[in-house]
GROMACS .gro file of C-alpha atoms in nm:
model
  153
    1MET     CA    1  -0.281  -0.985   1.781
    2ARG     CA    2   0.026  -1.140   1.629
    3TRP     CA    3   0.015  -1.078   1.251
    4THR     CA    4   0.165  -0.804   1.041
    5LEU     CA    5  -0.031  -0.762   0.715
    6VAL     CA    6   0.158  -0.658   0.401
    7THR     CA    7  -0.019  -0.545   0.088
    8GLY     CA    8   0.172  -0.536  -0.241
    9SER     CA    9   0.388  -0.823  -0.119
   10THR     CA   10   0.455  -0.961  -0.467
   11GLY     CA   11   0.577  -0.623  -0.590
   12THR     CA   12   0.931  -0.485  -0.564
   13VAL     CA   13   0.890  -0.282  -0.243
   14GLY     CA   14   0.646  -0.517  -0.073
   15HIS     CA   15   0.847  -0.829  -0.144
   16ALA     CA   16   1.165  -0.673   0.010
   17LEU     CA   17   0.957  -0.560   0.307
   18VAL     CA   18   0.819  -0.914   0.369
   19ARG     CA   19   1.174  -1.055   0.364
   20ALA     CA   20   1.291  -0.789   0.612
   21LEU     CA   21   0.993  -0.842   0.844
   22ARG     CA   22   1.045  -1.220   0.840
   23ALA     CA   23   1.417  -1.165   0.913
   24GLU     CA   24   1.306  -0.973   1.224
   25GLY     CA   25   1.102  -1.274   1.327
   26ARG     CA   26   0.763  -1.119   1.260
   27ASP     CA   27   0.459  -1.329   1.172
   28VAL     CA   28   0.368  -1.192   0.830
   29ARG     CA   29   0.040  -1.229   0.645
   30CYS     CA   30   0.036  -1.118   0.281
   31LEU     CA   31  -0.277  -0.996   0.102
   32VAL     CA   32  -0.256  -1.157  -0.242
   33ARG     CA   33  -0.487  -1.187  -0.536
   34HIS     CA   34  -0.357  -1.525  -0.641
   35LYS     CA   35  -0.237  -1.754  -0.359
   36GLU     CA   36  -0.086  -2.015  -0.584
   37ARG     CA   37   0.126  -1.767  -0.778
   38ALA     CA   38   0.223  -1.574  -0.463
   39ALA     CA   39   0.335  -1.895  -0.291
   40LEU     CA   40   0.592  -1.945  -0.563
   41ILE     CA   41   0.776  -1.618  -0.491
   42LEU     CA   42   0.709  -1.521  -0.130
   43PRO     CA   43   0.936  -1.653   0.154
   44ALA     CA   44   0.839  -1.969   0.337
   45GLY     CA   45   0.646  -1.916   0.661
   46VAL     CA   46   0.424  -1.632   0.548
   47ASP     CA   47   0.048  -1.663   0.568
   48LEU     CA   48  -0.136  -1.592   0.246
   49ALA     CA   49  -0.474  -1.420   0.261
   50ALA     CA   50  -0.672  -1.412  -0.066
   51GLY     CA   51  -0.806  -1.068  -0.142
   52ASP     CA   52  -0.759  -0.734  -0.303
   53VAL     CA   53  -0.756  -0.376  -0.160
   54THR     CA   54  -1.040  -0.288  -0.398
   55ASP     CA   55  -1.250  -0.572  -0.251
   56ALA     CA   56  -1.340  -0.435   0.093
   57PRO     CA   57  -1.500  -0.753   0.230
   58SER     CA   58  -1.183  -0.951   0.162
   59LEU     CA   59  -0.992  -0.722   0.399
   60THR     CA   60  -1.183  -0.823   0.709
   61ALA     CA   61  -1.047  -1.181   0.705
   62ALA     CA   62  -0.698  -1.064   0.605
   63LEU     CA   63  -0.686  -0.826   0.904
   64ARG     CA   64  -0.798  -1.078   1.159
   65ASP     CA   65  -0.549  -1.080   1.450
   66CYS     CA   66  -0.331  -0.812   1.287
   67SER     CA   67  -0.168  -0.544   1.495
   68ALA     CA   68   0.024  -0.380   1.208
   69VAL     CA   69  -0.027  -0.308   0.840
   70PHE     CA   70   0.235  -0.214   0.582
   71HIS     CA   71   0.042  -0.089   0.274
   72ALA     CA   72   0.267  -0.115  -0.032
   73ALA     CA   73  -0.003  -0.210  -0.284
   74GLY     CA   74  -0.090   0.024  -0.564
   75LEU     CA   75  -0.103   0.068  -0.938
   76PRO     CA   76   0.246   0.202  -1.012
   77GLU     CA   77   0.220   0.270  -1.384
   78GLN     CA   78   0.228   0.635  -1.492
   79TRP     CA   79  -0.016   0.578  -1.775
   80HIS     CA   80  -0.313   0.346  -1.830
   81PRO     CA   81  -0.581   0.337  -2.100
   82ASP     CA   82  -0.843   0.376  -1.825
   83PRO     CA   83  -0.727   0.661  -1.600
   84GLY     CA   84  -1.007   0.586  -1.358
   85VAL     CA   85  -0.821   0.266  -1.251
   86PHE     CA   86  -0.575   0.482  -1.057
   87GLU     CA   87  -0.863   0.631  -0.849
   88ARG     CA   88  -1.012   0.283  -0.790
   89VAL     CA   89  -0.689   0.109  -0.686
   90ASN     CA   90  -0.470   0.380  -0.534
   91VAL     CA   91  -0.739   0.588  -0.363
   92GLY     CA   92  -1.032   0.346  -0.322
   93GLY     CA   93  -0.808   0.056  -0.227
   94THR     CA   94  -0.628   0.272   0.032
   95ALA     CA   95  -0.957   0.399   0.173
   96ASN     CA   96  -1.088   0.043   0.201
   97LEU     CA   97  -0.770  -0.069   0.385
   98VAL     CA   98  -0.765   0.230   0.618
   99GLU     CA   99  -1.131   0.181   0.715
  100ALA     CA  100  -1.095  -0.197   0.765
  101SER     CA  101  -0.776  -0.141   0.966
  102LEU     CA  102  -0.946   0.102   1.196
  103LEU     CA  103  -1.239  -0.136   1.245
  104ALA     CA  104  -0.999  -0.425   1.317
  105GLY     CA  105  -0.818  -0.222   1.586
  106VAL     CA  106  -0.483  -0.217   1.403
  107SER     CA  107  -0.241  -0.011   1.610
  108SER     CA  108   0.022   0.066   1.341
  109PHE     CA  109  -0.034   0.157   0.978
  110VAL     CA  110   0.262   0.230   0.746
  111TYR     CA  111   0.187   0.362   0.399
  112THR     CA  112   0.430   0.337   0.115
  113SER     CA  113   0.384   0.591  -0.159
  114THR     CA  114   0.587   0.769  -0.424
  115GLN     CA  115   0.849   1.034  -0.465
  116ASP     CA  116   0.601   1.219  -0.688
  117LEU     CA  117   0.430   1.353  -0.371
  118PHE     CA  118   0.736   1.550  -0.270
  119ASP     CA  119   0.912   1.862  -0.390
  120VAL     CA  120   1.249   1.694  -0.436
  121GLN     CA  121   1.401   2.027  -0.552
  122ARG     CA  122   1.423   2.127  -0.184
  123ASP     CA  123   1.694   1.980   0.033
  124PRO     CA  124   1.634   1.825   0.274
  125TYR     CA  125   1.283   1.696   0.221
  126ASP     CA  126   1.052   1.461   0.416
  127GLU     CA  127   0.693   1.342   0.428
  128THR     CA  128   0.577   1.699   0.510
  129THR     CA  129   0.731   1.853   0.197
  130ARG     CA  130   0.463   1.895  -0.062
  131PRO     CA  131   0.524   1.973  -0.435
  132GLN     CA  132   0.472   2.328  -0.551
  133ARG     CA  133   0.383   2.209  -0.905
  134PRO     CA  134   0.039   2.085  -1.003
  135MET     CA  135  -0.014   1.709  -1.036
  136THR     CA  136  -0.063   1.635  -1.406
  137SER     CA  137  -0.114   1.261  -1.440
  138ALA     CA  138  -0.396   1.049  -1.309
  139TYR     CA  139  -0.129   0.850  -1.123
  140GLU     CA  140   0.014   1.151  -0.943
  141VAL     CA  141  -0.334   1.281  -0.850
  142SER     CA  142  -0.435   0.940  -0.717
  143LYS     CA  143  -0.121   0.904  -0.505
  144THR     CA  144  -0.165   1.259  -0.368
  145ARG     CA  145  -0.525   1.181  -0.275
  146ALA     CA  146  -0.437   0.846  -0.111
  147ASP     CA  147  -0.159   1.008   0.087
  148ALA     CA  148  -0.400   1.281   0.218
  149LEU     CA  149  -0.652   1.010   0.306
  150VAL     CA  150  -0.392   0.823   0.516
  151GLU     CA  151  -0.278   1.142   0.689
  152ARG     CA  152  -0.638   1.225   0.785
  153ALA     CA  153  -0.689   0.876   0.930
   0.00000   0.00000   0.00000
């Protein structure tokens, strides 16, 4: 298995991650919704796999021959007219990717999330620090649920 799959590769975090992985000499495959558009902004030498984290069947092909996954995809807005979209993308998409990665035998899974999961009032803090306040937005709730899902996996 030679590929490293990156989701969210056309976003701010994912794009920087792709560049860093390529600079390390890794073979990078990017899960993208629109190959033509993604090809215009992603570095040369990456493999583009058409798909979406919310489309579970598309993940099987994207994960073929992958040993590592960097999951940076997600709906980052704090507000949306359909609050259910956060659950579908951030939780459902993460669940799809975790399940497909386990089935594909991926040995390394790195999940990128949000500062909203942490109690940043405490110093120092790390991935084990949980907020003491209740999550109030659909975005925060979805990211908390997705994070717990990855931890369980």
